[in-house]
JSON list of C-alpha atoms in Angstrom, two decimals:
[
{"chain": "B", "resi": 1, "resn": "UNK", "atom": "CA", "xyz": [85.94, 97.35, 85.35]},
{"chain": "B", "resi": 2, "resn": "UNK", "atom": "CA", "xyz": [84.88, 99.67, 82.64]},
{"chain": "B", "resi": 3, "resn": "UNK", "atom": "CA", "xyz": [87.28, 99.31, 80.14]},
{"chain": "B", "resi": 4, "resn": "UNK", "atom": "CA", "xyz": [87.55, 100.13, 76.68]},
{"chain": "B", "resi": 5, "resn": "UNK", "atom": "CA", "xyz": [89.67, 99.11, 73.76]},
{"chain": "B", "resi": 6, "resn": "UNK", "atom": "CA", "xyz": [90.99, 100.24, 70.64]},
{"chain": "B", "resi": 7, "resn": "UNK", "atom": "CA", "xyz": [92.59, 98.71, 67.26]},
{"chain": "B", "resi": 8, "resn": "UNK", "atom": "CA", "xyz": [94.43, 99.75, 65.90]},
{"chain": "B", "resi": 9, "resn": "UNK", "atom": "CA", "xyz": [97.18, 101.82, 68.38]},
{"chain": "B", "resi": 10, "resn": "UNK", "atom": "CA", "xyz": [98.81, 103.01, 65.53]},
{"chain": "B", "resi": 11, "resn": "UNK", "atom": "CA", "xyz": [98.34, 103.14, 61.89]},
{"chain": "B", "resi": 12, "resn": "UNK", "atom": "CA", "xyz": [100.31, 104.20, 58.64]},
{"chain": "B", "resi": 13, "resn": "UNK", "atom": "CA", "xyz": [98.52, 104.59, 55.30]},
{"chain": "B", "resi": 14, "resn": "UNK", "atom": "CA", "xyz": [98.63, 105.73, 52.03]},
{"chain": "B", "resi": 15, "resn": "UNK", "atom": "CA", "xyz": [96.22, 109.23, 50.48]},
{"chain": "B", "resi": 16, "resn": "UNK", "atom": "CA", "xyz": [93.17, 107.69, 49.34]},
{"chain": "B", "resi": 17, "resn": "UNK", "atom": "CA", "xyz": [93.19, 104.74, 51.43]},
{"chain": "B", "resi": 18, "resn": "UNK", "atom": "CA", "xyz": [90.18, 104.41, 53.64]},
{"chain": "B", "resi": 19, "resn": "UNK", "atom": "CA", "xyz": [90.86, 103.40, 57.60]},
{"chain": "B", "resi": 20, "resn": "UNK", "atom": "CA", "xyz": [88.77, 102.07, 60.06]},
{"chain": "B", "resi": 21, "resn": "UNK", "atom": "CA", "xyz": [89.10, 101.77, 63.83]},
{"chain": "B", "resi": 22, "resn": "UNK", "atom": "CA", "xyz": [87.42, 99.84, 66.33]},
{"chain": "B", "resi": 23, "resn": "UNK", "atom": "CA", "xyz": [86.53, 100.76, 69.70]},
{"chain": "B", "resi": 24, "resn": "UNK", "atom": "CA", "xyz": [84.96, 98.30, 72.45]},
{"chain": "B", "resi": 25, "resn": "UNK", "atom": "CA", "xyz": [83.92, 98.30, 75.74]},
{"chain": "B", "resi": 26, "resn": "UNK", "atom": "CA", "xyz": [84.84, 94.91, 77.37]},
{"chain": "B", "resi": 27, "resn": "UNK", "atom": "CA", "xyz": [83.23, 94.75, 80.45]},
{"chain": "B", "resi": 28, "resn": "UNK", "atom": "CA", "xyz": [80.43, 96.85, 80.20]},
{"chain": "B", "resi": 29, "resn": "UNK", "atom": "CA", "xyz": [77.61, 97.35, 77.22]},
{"chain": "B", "resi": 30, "resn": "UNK", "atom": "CA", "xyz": [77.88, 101.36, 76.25]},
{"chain": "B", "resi": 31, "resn": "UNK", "atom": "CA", "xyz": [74.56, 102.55, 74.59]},
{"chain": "B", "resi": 32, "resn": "UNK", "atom": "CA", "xyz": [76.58, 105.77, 73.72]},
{"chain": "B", "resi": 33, "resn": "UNK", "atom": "CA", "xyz": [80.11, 106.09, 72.23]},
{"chain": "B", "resi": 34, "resn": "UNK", "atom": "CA", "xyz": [82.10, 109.09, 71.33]},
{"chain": "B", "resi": 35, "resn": "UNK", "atom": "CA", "xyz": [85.20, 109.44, 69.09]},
{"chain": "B", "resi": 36, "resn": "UNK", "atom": "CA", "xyz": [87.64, 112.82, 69.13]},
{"chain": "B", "resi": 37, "resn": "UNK", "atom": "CA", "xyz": [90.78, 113.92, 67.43]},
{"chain": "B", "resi": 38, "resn": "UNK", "atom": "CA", "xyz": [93.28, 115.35, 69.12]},
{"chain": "B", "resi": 39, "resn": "UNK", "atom": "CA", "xyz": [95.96, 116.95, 67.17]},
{"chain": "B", "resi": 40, "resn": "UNK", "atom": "CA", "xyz": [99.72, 117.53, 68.71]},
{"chain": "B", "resi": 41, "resn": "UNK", "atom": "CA", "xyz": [99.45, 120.11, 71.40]},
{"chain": "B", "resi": 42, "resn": "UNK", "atom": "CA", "xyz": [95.93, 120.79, 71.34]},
{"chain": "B", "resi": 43, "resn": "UNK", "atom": "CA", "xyz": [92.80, 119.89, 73.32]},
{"chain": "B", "resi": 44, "resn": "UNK", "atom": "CA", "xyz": [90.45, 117.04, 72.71]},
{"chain": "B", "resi": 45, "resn": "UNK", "atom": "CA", "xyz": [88.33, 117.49, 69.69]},
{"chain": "B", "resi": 46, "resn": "UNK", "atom": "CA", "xyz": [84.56, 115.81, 69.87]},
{"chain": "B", "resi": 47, "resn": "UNK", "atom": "CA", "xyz": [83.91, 114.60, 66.57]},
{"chain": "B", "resi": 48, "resn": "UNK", "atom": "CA", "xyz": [80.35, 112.77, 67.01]},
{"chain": "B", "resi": 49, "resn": "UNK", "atom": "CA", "xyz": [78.37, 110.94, 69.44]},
{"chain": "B", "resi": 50, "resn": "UNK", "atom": "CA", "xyz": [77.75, 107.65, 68.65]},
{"chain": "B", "resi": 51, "resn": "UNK", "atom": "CA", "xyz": [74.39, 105.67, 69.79]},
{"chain": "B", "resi": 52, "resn": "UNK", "atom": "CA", "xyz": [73.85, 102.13, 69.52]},
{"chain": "B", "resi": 53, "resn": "UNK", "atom": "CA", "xyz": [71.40, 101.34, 66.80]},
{"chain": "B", "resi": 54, "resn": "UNK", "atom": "CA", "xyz": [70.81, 105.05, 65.56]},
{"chain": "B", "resi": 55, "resn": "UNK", "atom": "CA", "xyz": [72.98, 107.56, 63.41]},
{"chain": "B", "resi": 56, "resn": "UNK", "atom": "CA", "xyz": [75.49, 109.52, 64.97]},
{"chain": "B", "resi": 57, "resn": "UNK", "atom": "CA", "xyz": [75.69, 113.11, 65.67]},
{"chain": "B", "resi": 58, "resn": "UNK", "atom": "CA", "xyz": [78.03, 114.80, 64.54]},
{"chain": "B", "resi": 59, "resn": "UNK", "atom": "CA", "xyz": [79.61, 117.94, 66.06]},
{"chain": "B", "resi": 60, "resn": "UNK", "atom": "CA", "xyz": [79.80, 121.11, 63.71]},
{"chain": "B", "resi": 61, "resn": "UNK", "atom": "CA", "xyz": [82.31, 121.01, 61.11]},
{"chain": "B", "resi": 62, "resn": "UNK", "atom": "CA", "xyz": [82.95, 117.31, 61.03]},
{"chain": "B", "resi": 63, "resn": "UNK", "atom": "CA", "xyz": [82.17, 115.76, 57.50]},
{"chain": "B", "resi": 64, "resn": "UNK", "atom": "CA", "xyz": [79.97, 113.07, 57.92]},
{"chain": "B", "resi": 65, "resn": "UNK", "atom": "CA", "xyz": [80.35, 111.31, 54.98]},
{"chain": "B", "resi": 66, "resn": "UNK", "atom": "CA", "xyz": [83.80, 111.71, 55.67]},
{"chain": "B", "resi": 67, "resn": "UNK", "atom": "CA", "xyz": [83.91, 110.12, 58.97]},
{"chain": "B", "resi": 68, "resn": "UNK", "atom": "CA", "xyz": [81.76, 107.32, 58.89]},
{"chain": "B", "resi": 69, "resn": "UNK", "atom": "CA", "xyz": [80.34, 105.77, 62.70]},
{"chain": "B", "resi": 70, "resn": "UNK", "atom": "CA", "xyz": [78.81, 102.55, 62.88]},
{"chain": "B", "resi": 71, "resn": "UNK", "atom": "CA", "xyz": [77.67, 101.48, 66.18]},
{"chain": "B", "resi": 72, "resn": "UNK", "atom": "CA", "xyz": [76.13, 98.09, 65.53]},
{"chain": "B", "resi": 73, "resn": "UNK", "atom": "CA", "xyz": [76.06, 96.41, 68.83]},
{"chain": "B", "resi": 74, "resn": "UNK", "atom": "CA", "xyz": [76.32, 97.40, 72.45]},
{"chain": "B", "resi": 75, "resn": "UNK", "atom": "CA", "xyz": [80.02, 96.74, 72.83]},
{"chain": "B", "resi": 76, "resn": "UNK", "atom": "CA", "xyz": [81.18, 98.34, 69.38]},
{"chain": "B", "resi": 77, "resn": "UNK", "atom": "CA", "xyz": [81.75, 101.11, 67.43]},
{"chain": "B", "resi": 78, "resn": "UNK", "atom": "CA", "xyz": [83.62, 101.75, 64.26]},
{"chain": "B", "resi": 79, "resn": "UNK", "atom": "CA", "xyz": [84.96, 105.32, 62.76]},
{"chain": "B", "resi": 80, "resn": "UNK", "atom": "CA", "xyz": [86.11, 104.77, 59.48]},
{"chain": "B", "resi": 81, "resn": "UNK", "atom": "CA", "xyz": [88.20, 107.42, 57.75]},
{"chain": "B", "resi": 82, "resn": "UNK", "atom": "CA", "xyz": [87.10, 107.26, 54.18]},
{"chain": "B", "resi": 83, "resn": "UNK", "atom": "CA", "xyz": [89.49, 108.75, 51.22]},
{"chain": "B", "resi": 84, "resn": "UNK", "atom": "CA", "xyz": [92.02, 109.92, 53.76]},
{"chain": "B", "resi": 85, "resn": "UNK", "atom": "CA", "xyz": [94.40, 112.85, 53.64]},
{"chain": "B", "resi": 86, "resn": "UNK", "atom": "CA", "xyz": [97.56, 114.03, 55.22]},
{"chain": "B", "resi": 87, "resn": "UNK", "atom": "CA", "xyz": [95.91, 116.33, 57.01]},
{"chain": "B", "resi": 88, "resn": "UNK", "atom": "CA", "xyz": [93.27, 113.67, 58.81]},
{"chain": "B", "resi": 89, "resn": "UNK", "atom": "CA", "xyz": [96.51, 112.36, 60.51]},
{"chain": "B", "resi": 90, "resn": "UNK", "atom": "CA", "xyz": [95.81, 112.66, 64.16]},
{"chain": "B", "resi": 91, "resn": "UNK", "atom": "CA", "xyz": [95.60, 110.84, 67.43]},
{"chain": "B", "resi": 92, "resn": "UNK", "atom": "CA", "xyz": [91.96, 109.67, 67.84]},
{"chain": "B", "resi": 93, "resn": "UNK", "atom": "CA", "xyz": [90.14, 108.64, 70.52]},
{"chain": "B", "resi": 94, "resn": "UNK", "atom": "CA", "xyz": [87.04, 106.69, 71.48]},
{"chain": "B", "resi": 95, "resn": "UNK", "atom": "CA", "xyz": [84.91, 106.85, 74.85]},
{"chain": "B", "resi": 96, "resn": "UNK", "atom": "CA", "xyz": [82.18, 104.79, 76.05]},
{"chain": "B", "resi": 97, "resn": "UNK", "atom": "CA", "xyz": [79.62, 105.99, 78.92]},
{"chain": "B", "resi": 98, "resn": "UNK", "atom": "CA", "xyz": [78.54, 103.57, 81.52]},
{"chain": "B", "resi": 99, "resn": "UNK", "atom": "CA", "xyz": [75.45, 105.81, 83.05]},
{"chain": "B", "resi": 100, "resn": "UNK", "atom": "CA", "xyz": [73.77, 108.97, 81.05]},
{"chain": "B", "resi": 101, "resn": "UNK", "atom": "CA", "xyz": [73.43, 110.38, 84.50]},
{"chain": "B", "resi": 102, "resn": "UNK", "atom": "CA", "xyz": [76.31, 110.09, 86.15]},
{"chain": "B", "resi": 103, "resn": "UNK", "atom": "CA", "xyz": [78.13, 110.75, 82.58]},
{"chain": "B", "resi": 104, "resn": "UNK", "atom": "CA", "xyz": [81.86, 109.66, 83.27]},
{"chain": "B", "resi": 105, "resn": "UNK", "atom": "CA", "xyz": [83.24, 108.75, 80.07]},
{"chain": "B", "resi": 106, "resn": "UNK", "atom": "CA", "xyz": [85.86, 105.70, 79.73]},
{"chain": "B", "resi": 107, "resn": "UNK", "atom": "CA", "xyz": [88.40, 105.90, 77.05]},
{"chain": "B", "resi": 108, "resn": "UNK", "atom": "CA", "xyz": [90.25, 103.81, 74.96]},
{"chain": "B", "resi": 109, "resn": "UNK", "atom": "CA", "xyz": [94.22, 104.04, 74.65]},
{"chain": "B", "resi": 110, "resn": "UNK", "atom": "CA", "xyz": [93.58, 105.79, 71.19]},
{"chain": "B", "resi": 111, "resn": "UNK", "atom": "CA", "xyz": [94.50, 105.38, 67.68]},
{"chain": "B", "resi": 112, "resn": "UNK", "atom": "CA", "xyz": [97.70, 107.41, 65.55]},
{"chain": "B", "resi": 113, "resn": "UNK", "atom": "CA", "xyz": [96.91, 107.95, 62.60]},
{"chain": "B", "resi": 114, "resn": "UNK", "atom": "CA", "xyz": [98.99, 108.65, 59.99]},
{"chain": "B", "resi": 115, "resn": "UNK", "atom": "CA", "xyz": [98.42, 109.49, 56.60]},
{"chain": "B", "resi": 116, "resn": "UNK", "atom": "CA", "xyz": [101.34, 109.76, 53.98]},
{"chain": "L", "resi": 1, "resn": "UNK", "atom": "CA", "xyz": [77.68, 129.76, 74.62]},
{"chain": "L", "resi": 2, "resn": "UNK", "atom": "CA", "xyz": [79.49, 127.31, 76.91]},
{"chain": "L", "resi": 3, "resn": "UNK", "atom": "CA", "xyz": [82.91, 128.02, 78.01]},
{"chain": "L", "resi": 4, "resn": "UNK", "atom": "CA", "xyz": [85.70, 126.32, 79.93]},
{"chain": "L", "resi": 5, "resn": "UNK", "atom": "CA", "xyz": [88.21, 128.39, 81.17]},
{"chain": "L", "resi": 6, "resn": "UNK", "atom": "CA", "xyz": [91.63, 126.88, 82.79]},
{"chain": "L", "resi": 7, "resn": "UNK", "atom": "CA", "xyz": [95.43, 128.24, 82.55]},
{"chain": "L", "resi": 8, "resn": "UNK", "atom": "CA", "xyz": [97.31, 126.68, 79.35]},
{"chain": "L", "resi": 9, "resn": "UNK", "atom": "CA", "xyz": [100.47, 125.98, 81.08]},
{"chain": "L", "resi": 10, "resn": "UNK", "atom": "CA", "xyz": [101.50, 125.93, 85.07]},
{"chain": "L", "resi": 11, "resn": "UNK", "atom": "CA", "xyz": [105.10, 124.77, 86.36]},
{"chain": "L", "resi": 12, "resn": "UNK", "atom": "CA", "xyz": [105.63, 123.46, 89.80]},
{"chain": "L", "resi": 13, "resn": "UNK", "atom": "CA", "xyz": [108.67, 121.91, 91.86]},
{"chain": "L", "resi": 14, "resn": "UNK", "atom": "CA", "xyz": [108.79, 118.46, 92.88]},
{"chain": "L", "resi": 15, "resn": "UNK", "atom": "CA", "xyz": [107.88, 117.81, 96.30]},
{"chain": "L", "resi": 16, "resn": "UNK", "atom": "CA", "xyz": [105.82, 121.05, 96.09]},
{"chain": "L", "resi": 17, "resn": "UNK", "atom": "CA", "xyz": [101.68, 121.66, 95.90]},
{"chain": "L", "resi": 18, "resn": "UNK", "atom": "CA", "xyz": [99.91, 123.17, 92.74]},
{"chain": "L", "resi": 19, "resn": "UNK", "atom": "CA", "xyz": [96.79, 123.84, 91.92]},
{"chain": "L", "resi": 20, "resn": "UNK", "atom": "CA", "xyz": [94.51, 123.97, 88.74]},
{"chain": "L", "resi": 21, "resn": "UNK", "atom": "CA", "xyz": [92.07, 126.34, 88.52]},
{"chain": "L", "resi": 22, "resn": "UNK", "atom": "CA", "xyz": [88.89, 126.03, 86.42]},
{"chain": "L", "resi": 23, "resn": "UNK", "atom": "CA", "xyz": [85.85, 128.22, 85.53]},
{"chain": "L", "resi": 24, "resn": "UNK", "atom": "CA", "xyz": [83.13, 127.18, 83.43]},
{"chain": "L", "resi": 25, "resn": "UNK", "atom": "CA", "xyz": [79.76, 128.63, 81.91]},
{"chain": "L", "resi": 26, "resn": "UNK", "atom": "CA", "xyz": [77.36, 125.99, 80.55]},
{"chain": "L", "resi": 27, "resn": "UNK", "atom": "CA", "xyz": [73.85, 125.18, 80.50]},
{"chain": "L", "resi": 28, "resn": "UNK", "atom": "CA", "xyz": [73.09, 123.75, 83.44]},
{"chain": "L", "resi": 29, "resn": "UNK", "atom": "CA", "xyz": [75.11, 121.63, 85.49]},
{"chain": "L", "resi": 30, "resn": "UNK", "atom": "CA", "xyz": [75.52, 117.34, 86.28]},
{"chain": "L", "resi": 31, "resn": "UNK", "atom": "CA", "xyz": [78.64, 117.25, 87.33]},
{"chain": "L", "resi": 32, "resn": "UNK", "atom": "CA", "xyz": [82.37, 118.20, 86.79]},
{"chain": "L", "resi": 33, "resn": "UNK", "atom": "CA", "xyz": [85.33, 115.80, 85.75]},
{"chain": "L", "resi": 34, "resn": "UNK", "atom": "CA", "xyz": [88.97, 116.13, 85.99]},
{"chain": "L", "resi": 35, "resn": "UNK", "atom": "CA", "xyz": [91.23, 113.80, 84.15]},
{"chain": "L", "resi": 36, "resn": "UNK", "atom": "CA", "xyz": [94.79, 113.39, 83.24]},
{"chain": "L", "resi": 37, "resn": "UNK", "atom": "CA", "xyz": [96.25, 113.22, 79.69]},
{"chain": "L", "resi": 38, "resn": "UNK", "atom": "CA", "xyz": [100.00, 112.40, 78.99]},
{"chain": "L", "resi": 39, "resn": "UNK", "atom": "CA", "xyz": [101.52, 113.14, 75.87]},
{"chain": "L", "resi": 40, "resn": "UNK", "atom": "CA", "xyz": [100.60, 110.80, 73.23]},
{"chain": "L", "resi": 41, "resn": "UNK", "atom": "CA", "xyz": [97.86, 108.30, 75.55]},
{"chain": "L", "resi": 42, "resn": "UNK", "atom": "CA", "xyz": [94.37, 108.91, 76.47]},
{"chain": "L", "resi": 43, "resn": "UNK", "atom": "CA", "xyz": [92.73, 110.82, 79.14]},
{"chain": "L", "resi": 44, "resn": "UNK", "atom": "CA", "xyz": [92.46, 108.90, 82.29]},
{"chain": "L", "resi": 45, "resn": "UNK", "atom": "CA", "xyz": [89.78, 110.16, 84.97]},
{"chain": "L", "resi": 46, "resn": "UNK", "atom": "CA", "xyz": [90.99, 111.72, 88.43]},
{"chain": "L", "resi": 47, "resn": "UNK", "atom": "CA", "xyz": [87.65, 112.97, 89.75]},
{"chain": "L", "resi": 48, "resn": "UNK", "atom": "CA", "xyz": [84.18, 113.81, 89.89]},
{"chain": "L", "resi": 49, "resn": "UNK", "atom": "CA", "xyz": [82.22, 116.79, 91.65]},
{"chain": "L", "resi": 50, "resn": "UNK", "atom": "CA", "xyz": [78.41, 117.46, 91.70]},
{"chain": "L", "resi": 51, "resn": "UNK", "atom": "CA", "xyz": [77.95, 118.96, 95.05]},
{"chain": "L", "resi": 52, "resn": "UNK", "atom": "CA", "xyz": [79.67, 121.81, 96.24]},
{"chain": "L", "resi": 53, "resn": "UNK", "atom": "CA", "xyz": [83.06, 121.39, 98.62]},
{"chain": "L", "resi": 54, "resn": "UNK", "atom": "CA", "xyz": [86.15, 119.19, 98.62]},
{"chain": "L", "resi": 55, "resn": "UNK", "atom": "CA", "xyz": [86.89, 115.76, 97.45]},
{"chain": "L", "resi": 56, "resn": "UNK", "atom": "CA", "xyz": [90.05, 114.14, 98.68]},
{"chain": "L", "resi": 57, "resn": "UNK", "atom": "CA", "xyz": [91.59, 110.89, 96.62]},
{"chain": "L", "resi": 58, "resn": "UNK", "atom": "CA", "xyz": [95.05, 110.32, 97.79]},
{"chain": "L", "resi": 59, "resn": "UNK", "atom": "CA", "xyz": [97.78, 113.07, 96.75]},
{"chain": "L", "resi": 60, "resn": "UNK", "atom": "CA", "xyz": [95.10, 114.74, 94.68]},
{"chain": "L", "resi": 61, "resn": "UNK", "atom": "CA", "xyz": [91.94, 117.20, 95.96]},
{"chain": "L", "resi": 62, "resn": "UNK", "atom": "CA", "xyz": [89.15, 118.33, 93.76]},
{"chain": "L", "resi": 63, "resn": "UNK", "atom": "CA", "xyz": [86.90, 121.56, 94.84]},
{"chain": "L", "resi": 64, "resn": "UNK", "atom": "CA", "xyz": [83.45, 122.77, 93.63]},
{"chain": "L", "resi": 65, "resn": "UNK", "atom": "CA", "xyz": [81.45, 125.67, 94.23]},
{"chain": "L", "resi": 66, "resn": "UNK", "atom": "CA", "xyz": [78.41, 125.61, 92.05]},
{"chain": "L", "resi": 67, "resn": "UNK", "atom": "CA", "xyz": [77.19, 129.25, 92.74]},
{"chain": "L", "resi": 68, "resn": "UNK", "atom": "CA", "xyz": [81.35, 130.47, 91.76]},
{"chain": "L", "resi": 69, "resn": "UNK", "atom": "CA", "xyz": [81.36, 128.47, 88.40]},
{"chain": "L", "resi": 70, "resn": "UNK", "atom": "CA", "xyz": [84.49, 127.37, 90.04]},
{"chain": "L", "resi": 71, "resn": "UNK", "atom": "CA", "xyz": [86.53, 124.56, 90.58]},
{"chain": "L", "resi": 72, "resn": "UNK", "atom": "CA", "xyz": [90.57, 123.47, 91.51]},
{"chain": "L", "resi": 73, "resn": "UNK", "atom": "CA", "xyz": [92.12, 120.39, 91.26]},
{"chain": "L", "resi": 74, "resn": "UNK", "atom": "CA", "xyz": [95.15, 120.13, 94.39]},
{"chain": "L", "resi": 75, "resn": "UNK", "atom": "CA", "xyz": [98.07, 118.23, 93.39]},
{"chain": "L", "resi": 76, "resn": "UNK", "atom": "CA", "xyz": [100.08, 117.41, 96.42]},
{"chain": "L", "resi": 77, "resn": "UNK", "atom": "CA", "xyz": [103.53, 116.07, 96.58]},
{"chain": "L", "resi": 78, "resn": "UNK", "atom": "CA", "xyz": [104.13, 116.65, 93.16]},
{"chain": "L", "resi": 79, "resn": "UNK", "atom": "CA", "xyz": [106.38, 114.05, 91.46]},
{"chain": "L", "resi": 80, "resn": "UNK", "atom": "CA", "xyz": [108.03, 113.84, 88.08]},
{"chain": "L", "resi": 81, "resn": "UNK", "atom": "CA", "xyz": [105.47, 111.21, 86.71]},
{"chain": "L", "resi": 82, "resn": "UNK", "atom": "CA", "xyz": [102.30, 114.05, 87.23]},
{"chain": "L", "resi": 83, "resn": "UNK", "atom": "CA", "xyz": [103.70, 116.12, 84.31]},
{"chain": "L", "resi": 84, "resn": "UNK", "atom": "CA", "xyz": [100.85, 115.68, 82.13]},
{"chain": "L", "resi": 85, "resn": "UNK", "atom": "CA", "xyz": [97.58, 117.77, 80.70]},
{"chain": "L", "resi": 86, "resn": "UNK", "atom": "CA", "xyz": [94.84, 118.15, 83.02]},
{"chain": "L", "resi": 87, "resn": "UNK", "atom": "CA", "xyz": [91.22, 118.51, 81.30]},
{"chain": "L", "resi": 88, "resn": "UNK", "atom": "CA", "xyz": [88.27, 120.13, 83.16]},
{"chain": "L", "resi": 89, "resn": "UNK", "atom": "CA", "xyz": [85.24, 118.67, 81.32]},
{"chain": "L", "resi": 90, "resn": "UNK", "atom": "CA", "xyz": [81.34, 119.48, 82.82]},
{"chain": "L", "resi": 91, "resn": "UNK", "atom": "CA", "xyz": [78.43, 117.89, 82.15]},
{"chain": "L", "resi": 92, "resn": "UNK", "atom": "CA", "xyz": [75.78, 120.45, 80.54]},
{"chain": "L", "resi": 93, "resn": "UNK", "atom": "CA", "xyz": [71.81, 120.34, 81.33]},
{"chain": "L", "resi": 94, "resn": "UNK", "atom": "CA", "xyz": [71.62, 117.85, 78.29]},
{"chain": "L", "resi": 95, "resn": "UNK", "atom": "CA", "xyz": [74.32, 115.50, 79.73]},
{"chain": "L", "resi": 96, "resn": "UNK", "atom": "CA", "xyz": [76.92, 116.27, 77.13]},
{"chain": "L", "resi": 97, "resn": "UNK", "atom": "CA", "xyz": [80.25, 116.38, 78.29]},
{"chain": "L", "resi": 98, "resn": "UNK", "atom": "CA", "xyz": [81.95, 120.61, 77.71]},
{"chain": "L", "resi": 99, "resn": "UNK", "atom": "CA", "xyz": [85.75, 119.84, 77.88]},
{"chain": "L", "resi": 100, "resn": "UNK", "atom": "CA", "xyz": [88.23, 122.66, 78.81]},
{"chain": "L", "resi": 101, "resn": "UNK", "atom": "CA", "xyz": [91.41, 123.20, 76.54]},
{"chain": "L", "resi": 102, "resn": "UNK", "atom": "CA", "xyz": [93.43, 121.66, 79.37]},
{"chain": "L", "resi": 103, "resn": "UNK", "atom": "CA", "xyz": [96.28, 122.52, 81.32]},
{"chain": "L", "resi": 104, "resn": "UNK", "atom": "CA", "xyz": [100.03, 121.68, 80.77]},
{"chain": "L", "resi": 105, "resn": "UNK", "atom": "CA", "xyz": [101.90, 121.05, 84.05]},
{"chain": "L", "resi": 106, "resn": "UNK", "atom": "CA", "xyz": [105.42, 120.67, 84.11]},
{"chain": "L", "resi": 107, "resn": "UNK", "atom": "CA", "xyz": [107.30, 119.32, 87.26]},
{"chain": "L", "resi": 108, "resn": "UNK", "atom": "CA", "xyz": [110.61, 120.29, 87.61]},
{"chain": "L", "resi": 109, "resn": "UNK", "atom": "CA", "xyz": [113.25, 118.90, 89.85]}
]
């Protein structure tokens, strides 16, 4: 159980173009979903936390009109990567948590993104 | 602040034992994860800790000790496929997850 999904694994796309990625837990409804960025060689990056039916909160530094989190249902969230750049190519990766308590977060496969 | 401490890179011989050590200051404490990352996938989990002593899953061990700050993760009868970043991540008085930087281990033959 507890799995989550991603689409798309990969991506190529042209500066200016606007991406957006979908993350889903299958098996389980997530009331909280987080997205990072991981860049080659370096540690996980927490971007925002995403809660179902309210904004997002978004960690210091990260442009939130930039990086734009929907999470419109229990089972979904969407980052979208509006007016990207070269340098907003990056590996990034969704979580969903099961149980605020217990806290373990289940990821999806992830997302390359890159930007030409 | 909060701070996870845990050595950037360790090397270790097939067949041998290695372990991972990890120190953290946060606010508060709920628990502390270990996962594994390989290169280019996601983080998968290994284990969880909230009470102080030694959890045992397999070839792989995790420790606590609340009042130290500390924990290990034990790799035993390391093989090539456990090359691979392992993340300490804790879970703060507010339930938010602190990740560490992780820790490259390479396995060689």
């Amino acid at each position: 159980g507890a799995v989550v999904s991603q689409h798309p694994s990969w991506v190529i796309c042209k500066s200016g173009t606007s991406v957006k990625i979908e993350c889903r837990s299958l098996d389980f409804q997530a009331t909280t979903m987080f997205w990072y960025r991981q860049f080659p060689k370096q540690s996980l990056m927490l971007m925002a936390t995403s809660n179902e039916g309210s904004k997002a909160t978004y960690e210091q530094g990260v442009e939130k009109d930039k990086f734009l989190i929907n999470h419109a249902s229990l089972t979904l969230s969407t980052l979208t990567v509006t007016s990207a750049h070269p340098e907003d190519s990056s590996f990034y990766i969704c979580s969903a948590r099961l149980d605020r308590a217990y806290n373990e977060q289940f990821f999806g496969p992830g997302t390359r993104l890159t930007v030409l | 602040g909060q701070n996870i401490d845990q050595p950037t890179e360790m090397t270790a011989t097939e067949g041998a034992i290695v372990q991972i050590n990890c120190t953290y200051q946060t606010s508060g404490f709920n628990g502390l994860f270990w996962y594994q990352q390989h290169a280019g996938e996601a983080p998968t989990f290994l284990s969880y800790n909230v009470l102080d002593g030694l959890e045992e899953k397999g070839r792989f061990s995790s420790f606590l000790s609340r009042s130290k700050g500390y924990s290990y993760l034990l790799l035993k009868e390391l093989q090539m496929k456990d090359s691979a970043s392992y993340l300490c991540a804790v879970t703060d008085s507010n339930y938010q997850l602190i990740w560490g930087a992780g820790t490259k281990l390479i396995i060689k033959p």
